[in-house]
Coordinates of N, CA and C in Angstrom, one line a residue:
X1 N 0.9 -1.2 0.0 CA 0.0 0.0 0.0 C 0.9 1.2 0.0
X2 N 0.4 2.3 -0.6 CA 1.2 3.5 -0.7 C 1.0 4.3 0.6
X3 N 1.8 5.3 0.7 CA 1.7 6.2 1.9 C 0.5 7.1 1.9
X4 N -0.2 7.2 0.7 CA -1.4 8.0 0.6 C -2.6 7.2 1.1
X5 N -2.5 5.9 1.3 CA -3.6 5.1 1.7 C -3.9 5.5 3.2
X6 N -5.2 5.7 3.5 CA -5.6 6.1 4.8 C -5.1 5.1 5.9
X7 N -4.9 5.6 7.0 CA -4.3 4.8 8.1 C -5.2 3.6 8.5
X8 N -6.5 3.8 8.5 CA -7.4 2.7 8.9 C -7.3 1.5 7.9
X9 N -7.1 1.8 6.6 CA -7.1 0.8 5.6 C -5.7 0.0 5.8
X10 N -4.7 0.7 6.1 CA -3.4 0.0 6.3 C -3.4 -0.9 7.5
X11 N -4.1 -0.4 8.6 CA -4.2 -1.2 9.8 C -5.1 -2.4 9.6
X12 N -6.1 -2.2 8.8 CA -7.0 -3.3 8.5 C -6.3 -4.4 7.7
X13 N -5.5 -4.0 6.7 CA -4.8 -4.9 5.9 C -3.7 -5.7 6.7
X14 N -3.2 -5.1 7.7 CA -2.1 -5.8 8.5 C -2.7 -6.7 9.5
X15 N -4.0 -6.5 9.9 CA -4.5 -7.4 11.0 C -5.1 -8.6 10.4
X16 N -4.8 -9.7 11.0 CA -5.3 -11.0 10.6 C -6.1 -11.6 11.8
X17 N -7.0 -12.5 11.5 CA -7.7 -13.2 12.6 C -6.8 -14.3 13.1
X18 N -6.9 -14.5 14.4 CA -6.0 -15.5 15.0 C -6.6 -16.9 14.6
X19 N -5.6 -17.8 14.3 CA -6.0 -19.1 13.9 C -6.6 -19.9 15.1
X20 N -7.5 -20.7 14.8 CA -8.1 -21.6 15.8 C -7.1 -22.6 16.2
X21 N -6.7 -22.6 17.5 CA -5.7 -23.6 17.9 C -6.3 -24.6 18.8
X22 N -7.4 -24.3 19.4 CA -8.1 -25.2 20.4 C -9.3 -25.8 19.8
X23 N -9.2 -26.7 18.8 CA -10.3 -27.3 18.1 C -11.2 -28.1 19.1
X24 N -10.7 -28.9 20.0 CA -11.6 -29.6 20.9 C -12.6 -28.7 21.7
X25 N -12.1 -27.5 22.2 CA -12.9 -26.6 22.9 C -14.0 -26.0 22.0
X26 N -13.6 -25.6 20.8 CA -14.5 -25.1 19.8 C -15.6 -26.1 19.5
X27 N -15.2 -27.3 19.2 CA -16.2 -28.4 18.9 C -17.1 -28.6 20.1
X28 N -16.6 -28.7 21.3 CA -17.5 -28.9 22.4 C -18.5 -27.8 22.7
X29 N -18.1 -26.6 22.4 CA -19.0 -25.5 22.5 C -20.2 -25.6 21.5
X30 N -19.8 -26.0 20.3 CA -20.9 -26.1 19.2 C -21.8 -27.3 19.5
X31 N -21.2 -28.4 20.0 CA -22.0 -29.5 20.4 C -22.9 -29.2 21.6
X32 N -22.4 -28.5 22.5 CA -23.2 -28.1 23.7 C -24.3 -27.2 23.3
X33 N -24.1 -26.3 22.4 CA -25.2 -25.4 21.9 C -26.2 -26.2 21.2
X34 N -25.9 -27.1 20.3 CA -26.8 -27.9 19.6 C -27.7 -28.8 20.6
X35 N -27.0 -29.3 21.6 CA -27.8 -30.1 22.6 C -28.8 -29.2 23.4
X36 N -28.3 -28.0 23.7 CA -29.2 -27.0 24.4 C -30.4 -26.7 23.5
X37 N -30.2 -26.4 22.2 CA -31.3 -26.1 21.3 C -32.3 -27.3 21.2
X38 N -31.7 -28.5 21.1 CA -32.6 -29.7 21.0 C -33.4 -29.9 22.3
X39 N -32.8 -29.6 23.5 CA -33.5 -29.7 24.8 C -34.6 -28.7 24.8
X40 N -34.4 -27.5 24.3 CA -35.5 -26.4 24.3 C -36.7 -26.9 23.5
X41 N -36.4 -27.4 22.3 CA -37.4 -27.9 21.4 C -38.2 -29.1 22.0
X42 N -37.5 -30.0 22.7 CA -38.1 -31.1 23.4 C -39.1 -30.5 24.5
X43 N -38.6 -29.5 25.3 CA -39.5 -28.9 26.3 C -40.7 -28.3 25.7
X44 N -40.6 -27.7 24.5 CA -41.7 -27.1 23.8 C -42.7 -28.1 23.4
X45 N -42.2 -29.2 22.9 CA -43.1 -30.4 22.5 C -43.8 -31.0 23.7
X46 N -43.1 -31.1 24.8 CA -43.7 -31.6 26.0 C -44.8 -30.7 26.5
X47 N -44.6 -29.4 26.4 CA -45.6 -28.4 26.8 C -46.9 -28.5 25.9
X48 N -46.6 -28.7 24.6 CA -47.8 -28.9 23.7 C -48.6 -30.1 24.0
X49 N -47.9 -31.2 24.3 CA -48.5 -32.5 24.6 C -49.3 -32.4 26.0
X50 N -48.7 -31.7 26.9 CA -49.3 -31.5 28.2 C -50.6 -30.7 28.1
X51 N -50.5 -29.6 27.3 CA -51.7 -28.8 27.0 C -52.8 -29.6 26.4
X52 N -52.5 -30.5 25.5 CA -53.4 -31.4 24.8 C -54.1 -32.3 25.8
X53 N -53.3 -32.9 26.8 CA -53.8 -33.8 27.8 C -54.7 -33.0 28.7
X54 N -54.5 -31.8 29.0 CA -55.4 -31.0 29.9 C -56.7 -30.7 29.2
X55 N -56.7 -30.7 27.9 CA -57.9 -30.4 27.1 C -58.6 -31.7 26.6
X56 N -58.2 -32.9 27.1 CA -58.7 -34.1 26.5 C -60.2 -34.3 26.8
X57 N -60.8 -33.5 27.6 CA -62.2 -33.7 27.8 C -63.0 -33.0 26.7
X58 N -62.4 -32.4 25.8 CA -63.1 -31.8 24.7 C -63.7 -32.9 23.8
X59 N -65.0 -32.8 23.5 CA -65.6 -33.9 22.7 C -65.0 -33.9 21.3
X60 N -65.3 -35.0 20.6 CA -64.9 -35.1 19.1 C -65.5 -33.9 18.4
X61 N -64.8 -33.4 17.4 CA -65.4 -32.4 16.5 C -66.4 -32.9 15.6
X62 N -67.5 -32.2 15.5 CA -68.6 -32.7 14.6 C -68.1 -32.8 13.1
X63 N -68.6 -33.8 12.4 CA -68.2 -33.9 11.0 C -69.4 -33.3 10.2
X64 N -69.1 -33.0 8.9 CA -70.1 -32.5 8.0 C -71.3 -33.4 7.9
X65 N -72.5 -33.0 8.0 CA -73.6 -33.9 7.9 C -73.8 -34.4 6.5
X66 N -74.4 -35.6 6.4 CA -74.6 -36.2 5.1 C -75.3 -35.3 4.1
X67 N -76.4 -34.7 4.4 CA -77.1 -33.9 3.5 C -76.7 -32.4 3.4
X68 N -75.4 -32.1 3.7 CA -74.9 -30.7 3.7 C -74.9 -30.2 2.3
X69 N -75.6 -29.1 2.1 CA -75.6 -28.5 0.7 C -74.8 -27.2 0.8
X70 N -73.7 -27.2 0.1 CA -72.8 -26.0 0.1 C -73.2 -25.0 -0.9
X71 N -74.1 -25.3 -1.8 CA -74.5 -24.4 -2.9 C -75.6 -23.4 -2.4
X72 N -76.2 -22.8 -3.4 CA -77.3 -21.9 -3.1 C -76.9 -20.6 -2.4
X73 N -77.4 -20.4 -1.2 CA -77.2 -19.2 -0.4 C -75.9 -19.3 0.4
X74 N -75.0 -20.1 0.0 CA -73.8 -20.3 0.8 C -72.8 -19.1 0.6
X75 N -72.1 -18.8 1.7 CA -71.1 -17.8 1.7 C -69.8 -18.5 1.9
X76 N -68.8 -18.3 1.0 CA -67.5 -19.0 1.1 C -66.4 -18.1 1.3
X77 N -65.3 -18.6 1.9 CA -64.1 -17.9 2.2 C -62.9 -18.9 2.0
X78 N -61.9 -18.4 1.4 CA -60.6 -19.1 1.3 C -59.5 -18.3 2.0
X79 N -58.7 -18.9 2.9 CA -57.7 -18.2 3.6 C -56.9 -19.1 4.5
X80 N -56.7 -18.6 5.7 CA -55.9 -19.4 6.7 C -56.7 -19.5 8.0
X81 N -56.5 -20.7 8.6 CA -57.0 -21.0 9.9 C -55.8 -20.8 10.8
X82 N -55.9 -19.9 11.9 CA -54.8 -19.6 12.7 C -54.9 -20.4 14.1
X83 N -56.0 -20.3 14.7 CA -56.0 -21.0 16.0 C -57.4 -21.0 16.6
X84 N -57.6 -21.8 17.6 CA -58.9 -21.7 18.4 C -58.5 -21.6 19.8
X85 N -59.2 -20.7 20.5 CA -58.9 -20.5 21.9 C -60.2 -20.5 22.7
X86 N -60.1 -20.5 24.0 CA -61.3 -20.4 24.9 C -61.8 -19.0 24.7
X87 N -63.1 -18.9 24.5 CA -63.8 -17.7 24.1 C -63.4 -16.6 25.2
X88 N -63.0 -15.4 24.6 CA -62.7 -14.3 25.5 C -61.3 -14.3 26.0
X89 N -60.5 -15.4 25.8 CA -59.2 -15.5 26.3 C -58.3 -15.8 25.1
X90 N -57.8 -14.7 24.4 CA -57.2 -14.8 23.1 C -55.8 -15.5 23.2
X91 N -55.3 -15.8 24.4 CA -54.0 -16.5 24.5 C -54.1 -17.9 24.9
X92 N -55.3 -18.4 25.3 CA -55.5 -19.7 25.8 C -55.8 -20.7 24.7
X93 N -54.8 -21.1 23.9 CA -54.9 -21.9 22.7 C -55.5 -23.3 23.1
X94 N -56.3 -23.8 22.2 CA -56.9 -25.1 22.3 C -56.1 -26.0 21.3
X95 N -55.4 -27.0 21.8 CA -54.6 -27.9 20.9 C -55.3 -29.2 20.7
X96 N -56.2 -29.6 21.6 CA -56.9 -30.9 21.5 C -57.7 -31.0 20.2
X97 N -57.8 -32.2 19.7 CA -58.6 -32.6 18.5 C -58.1 -31.9 17.3
X98 N -56.9 -31.5 17.2 CA -56.3 -30.9 16.1 C -56.6 -29.4 15.9
X99 N -57.3 -28.8 16.9 CA -57.6 -27.3 16.8 C -56.4 -26.4 16.9
X100 N -55.2 -27.0 17.3 CA -54.0 -26.2 17.4 C -53.2 -26.1 16.2
X101 N -53.6 -26.8 15.2 CA -52.8 -26.9 13.9 C -53.2 -25.8 13.0
X102 N -52.2 -25.0 12.6 CA -52.5 -23.9 11.6 C -52.6 -24.6 10.2
X103 N -53.4 -24.0 9.3 CA -53.5 -24.6 8.0 C -54.2 -23.6 7.1
X104 N -54.3 -24.0 5.8 CA -55.1 -23.3 4.9 C -56.6 -23.7 5.2
X105 N -57.5 -22.9 4.8 CA -58.9 -23.2 5.2 C -59.9 -22.8 4.0
X106 N -60.9 -23.5 3.9 CA -62.0 -23.2 3.1 C -63.3 -23.2 3.9
X107 N -63.9 -22.1 4.1 CA -65.1 -22.0 5.0 C -66.3 -21.9 4.1
X108 N -67.4 -22.5 4.5 CA -68.7 -22.4 3.8 C -69.7 -22.2 4.9
X109 N -70.5 -21.2 4.8 CA -71.6 -20.9 5.7 C -72.9 -21.0 5.0
X110 N -73.8 -21.8 5.6 CA -75.1 -22.0 5.1 C -76.1 -21.9 6.3
X111 N -77.4 -22.0 6.0 CA -78.3 -22.0 7.2 C -78.2 -23.3 8.0
X112 N -77.4 -24.3 7.5 CA -77.2 -25.5 8.3 C -76.1 -25.3 9.3
X113 N -75.1 -24.4 8.9 CA -74.0 -24.2 9.8 C -72.7 -23.8 9.1
X114 N -71.6 -23.9 9.7 CA -70.3 -23.6 9.2 C -69.5 -24.8 8.9
X115 N -69.1 -25.0 7.7 CA -68.2 -26.1 7.3 C -66.8 -25.6 7.2
X116 N -65.9 -26.2 8.0 CA -64.5 -25.8 8.0 C -63.6 -26.9 7.4
X117 N -63.1 -26.7 6.2 CA -62.3 -27.7 5.5 C -60.9 -27.2 5.5
X118 N -60.0 -28.1 6.1 CA -58.6 -27.7 6.3 C -57.7 -28.8 5.7
X119 N -57.2 -28.5 4.5 CA -56.2 -29.5 3.9 C -55.0 -29.7 4.9
X120 N -54.8 -31.0 5.1 CA -53.6 -31.3 6.0 C -53.9 -31.3 7.5
X121 N -55.2 -31.0 7.9 CA -55.6 -30.9 9.3 C -57.0 -31.4 9.3
X122 N -57.5 -31.6 10.6 CA -58.8 -32.2 10.8 C -59.9 -31.2 10.4
X123 N -60.8 -31.6 9.5 CA -62.0 -30.8 9.1 C -63.0 -30.9 10.3
X124 N -63.9 -29.9 10.4 CA -65.0 -29.9 11.3 C -66.1 -29.1 10.8
X125 N -67.3 -29.3 11.5 CA -68.5 -28.7 11.1 C -69.1 -28.1 12.4
X126 N -69.6 -26.8 12.3 CA -70.2 -26.1 13.4 C -71.7 -26.0 13.1
X127 N -72.6 -26.7 13.7 CA -74.0 -26.5 13.4 C -74.5 -25.1 13.7
X128 N -75.5 -24.7 12.9 CA -76.0 -23.3 13.1 C -76.4 -23.0 14.5
X129 N -76.9 -24.0 15.2 CA -77.4 -23.8 16.6 C -76.2 -23.6 17.5
X130 N -75.0 -24.0 17.2 CA -73.8 -23.9 18.0 C -73.1 -22.5 17.8
X131 N -73.4 -21.9 16.7 CA -72.8 -20.6 16.4 C -73.3 -19.5 17.4
X132 N -72.3 -18.7 17.9 CA -72.7 -17.7 18.9 C -72.5 -16.3 18.4
X133 N -71.6 -16.1 17.4 CA -71.4 -14.8 16.8 C -70.1 -14.7 16.1
X134 N -69.8 -13.5 15.6 CA -68.5 -13.3 14.9 C -68.1 -11.8 15.1
X135 N -66.8 -11.6 15.0 CA -66.3 -10.2 15.2 C -65.0 -10.1 14.5
X136 N -64.6 -8.9 14.3 CA -63.3 -8.6 13.7 C -62.4 -8.3 14.9
X137 N -61.2 -8.8 14.9 CA -60.2 -8.6 16.0 C -58.8 -8.5 15.4
X138 N -57.9 -8.2 16.3 CA -56.5 -8.1 15.8 C -55.6 -9.2 16.3
X139 N -56.1 -10.1 17.2 CA -55.2 -11.1 17.6 C -55.9 -12.4 18.2
X140 N -55.2 -13.5 18.0 CA -55.5 -14.8 18.6 C -54.2 -15.5 18.8
X141 N -54.2 -16.5 19.7 CA -52.9 -17.1 20.1 C -52.0 -17.4 18.9
X142 N -50.8 -16.8 18.9 CA -49.8 -17.0 17.9 C -50.0 -16.1 16.7
X143 N -50.9 -15.2 16.6 CA -51.1 -14.3 15.5 C -51.7 -13.0 15.9
X144 N -51.0 -11.9 15.6 CA -51.4 -10.6 15.8 C -51.3 -9.8 14.5
X145 N -52.4 -9.1 14.1 CA -52.5 -8.4 12.9 C -53.0 -7.0 13.2
X146 N -53.0 -6.1 12.2 CA -53.6 -4.8 12.4 C -55.1 -5.0 12.8
X147 N -55.7 -3.9 13.4 CA -57.1 -4.0 13.8 C -58.0 -4.5 12.7
X148 N -58.8 -5.4 13.1 CA -59.8 -6.0 12.1 C -59.2 -7.0 11.1
X149 N -58.0 -7.4 11.3 CA -57.3 -8.3 10.4 C -57.7 -9.8 10.5
X150 N -58.4 -10.1 11.6 CA -58.8 -11.5 11.9 C -60.3 -11.6 12.0
X151 N -60.9 -12.6 11.4 CA -62.3 -12.9 11.6 C -62.3 -14.0 12.7
X152 N -63.0 -13.6 13.8 CA -63.1 -14.5 14.9 C -64.6 -15.0 15.0
X153 N -64.8 -16.3 14.9 CA -66.1 -16.9 15.0 C -66.2 -17.6 16.3
X154 N -67.2 -17.3 17.1 CA -67.4 -17.9 18.4 C -68.5 -19.0 18.3
X155 N -68.2 -20.1 18.8 CA -69.2 -21.3 18.8 C -69.1 -22.1 20.0
X156 N -70.1 -22.9 20.3 CA -70.2 -23.7 21.4 C -69.9 -25.2 21.0
X157 N -69.1 -25.8 21.9 CA -68.8 -27.2 21.6 C -68.7 -27.9 23.0
X158 N -69.6 -28.8 23.2 CA -69.7 -29.4 24.5 C -70.2 -28.3 25.5
X159 N -69.4 -28.2 26.6 CA -69.7 -27.1 27.6 C -68.8 -25.9 27.4
X160 N -68.1 -25.8 26.3 CA -67.1 -24.7 26.1 C -67.6 -23.8 25.0
X161 N -67.2 -22.5 25.2 CA -67.3 -21.5 24.1 C -65.9 -21.4 23.5
X162 N -65.9 -21.5 22.2 CA -64.6 -21.5 21.5 C -64.6 -20.3 20.5
X163 N -63.4 -19.6 20.5 CA -63.2 -18.6 19.4 C -62.2 -19.2 18.4
X164 N -62.6 -19.2 17.2 CA -61.7 -19.7 16.1 C -61.3 -18.5 15.2
X165 N -60.0 -18.4 14.9 CA -59.5 -17.2 14.2 C -59.2 -17.6 12.7
X166 N -59.7 -16.8 11.8 CA -59.5 -17.0 10.4 C -59.0 -15.7 9.7
X167 N -58.3 -15.9 8.7 CA -57.9 -14.7 7.9 C -58.1 -15.0 6.4
X168 N -59.0 -14.2 5.8 CA -59.3 -14.5 4.4 C -58.2 -14.0 3.5
X169 N -58.1 -14.6 2.3 CA -57.1 -14.1 1.3 C -57.5 -12.7 0.9
X170 N -58.7 -12.3 1.0 CA -59.2 -11.0 0.7 C -59.9 -10.5 2.0
X171 N -59.2 -9.7 2.8 CA -59.7 -9.3 4.1 C -60.9 -8.4 4.0
X172 N -61.3 -7.9 2.8 CA -62.5 -7.1 2.7 C -63.7 -7.9 2.9
X173 N -63.6 -9.3 2.8 CA -64.7 -10.2 3.0 C -65.1 -10.3 4.4
X174 N -64.2 -9.9 5.3 CA -64.5 -10.2 6.8 C -65.8 -9.5 7.3
X175 N -66.0 -8.3 6.9 CA -67.2 -7.6 7.4 C -68.5 -8.3 6.9
X176 N -68.5 -8.9 5.7 CA -69.7 -9.6 5.2 C -69.9 -10.9 6.0
X177 N -68.8 -11.5 6.4 CA -68.9 -12.7 7.3 C -69.4 -12.4 8.6
X178 N -69.0 -11.3 9.3 CA -69.5 -11.0 10.6 C -71.0 -10.8 10.5
X179 N -71.4 -10.0 9.5 CA -72.9 -9.8 9.3 C -73.6 -11.1 9.1
X180 N -73.1 -11.9 8.2 CA -73.8 -13.2 7.9 C -73.9 -14.1 9.1
X181 N -72.8 -14.3 9.9 CA -72.9 -15.1 11.1 C -73.8 -14.5 12.1
X182 N -73.7 -13.2 12.3 CA -74.6 -12.6 13.3 C -76.1 -12.7 12.9
X183 N -76.4 -12.6 11.6 CA -77.7 -12.8 11.2 C -78.2 -14.2 11.4
X184 N -77.3 -15.2 11.1 CA -77.7 -16.6 11.2 C -77.9 -16.9 12.7
X185 N -77.1 -16.4 13.6 CA -77.2 -16.7 15.0 C -78.5 -16.0 15.6
X186 N -78.9 -14.9 15.1 CA -80.1 -14.2 15.6 C -81.3 -15.0 15.1
X187 N -81.3 -15.6 13.9 CA -82.4 -16.4 13.4 C -82.5 -17.7 14.1
X188 N -81.4 -18.3 14.4 CA -81.4 -19.6 15.1 C -81.8 -19.4 16.6
X189 N -81.4 -18.3 17.2 CA -81.9 -18.0 18.6 C -83.4 -17.8 18.6
X190 N -83.9 -17.1 17.6 CA -85.3 -16.8 17.5 C -86.1 -18.1 17.3
X191 N -85.7 -19.1 16.5 CA -86.4 -20.3 16.4 C -86.3 -21.2 17.5
X192 N -85.2 -21.1 18.3 CA -85.0 -21.9 19.5 C -85.9 -21.6 20.6
X193 N -86.4 -20.4 20.7 CA -87.3 -20.0 21.8 C -88.7 -20.4 21.6

């Protein structure tokens, strides 16, 4: 380098990294870190299984009825299923019966109820009488979005109220879904009396 080269460049060119001379110590640190990471993942898996065992009293999810007609007055939505939680407790994730598995989703709402088709995960059906309402929200266990980014549908299953969170590929559809579910729940409540 010439004498016109700035001092910091000359110093940087002269400095070299020290060669690794203690390979066993380096390898033991890397192995120790990998064992620690594996242990943390094992603990997370055990926590997931423990949560599932605590929720084992949740009844089987209803399947789509034989005579389900998805056509006609059906409202459909394609998007993502994010999670189901205990109603009103957006961080209390339900993992039993496959409700903890995120997936793509195809929703169909008719006067018979809500059909939830999840490729790669367990499908389920919510009868119209079990629907309790819908709202727009910003978060559910594991997912937080801008205000109104999630469609939350509340439904009854066994003795529990459950909030299930969905996000449409076209979020402008959310408002129509809230209106349709609320209208369906008001008509089913009126006929139940």
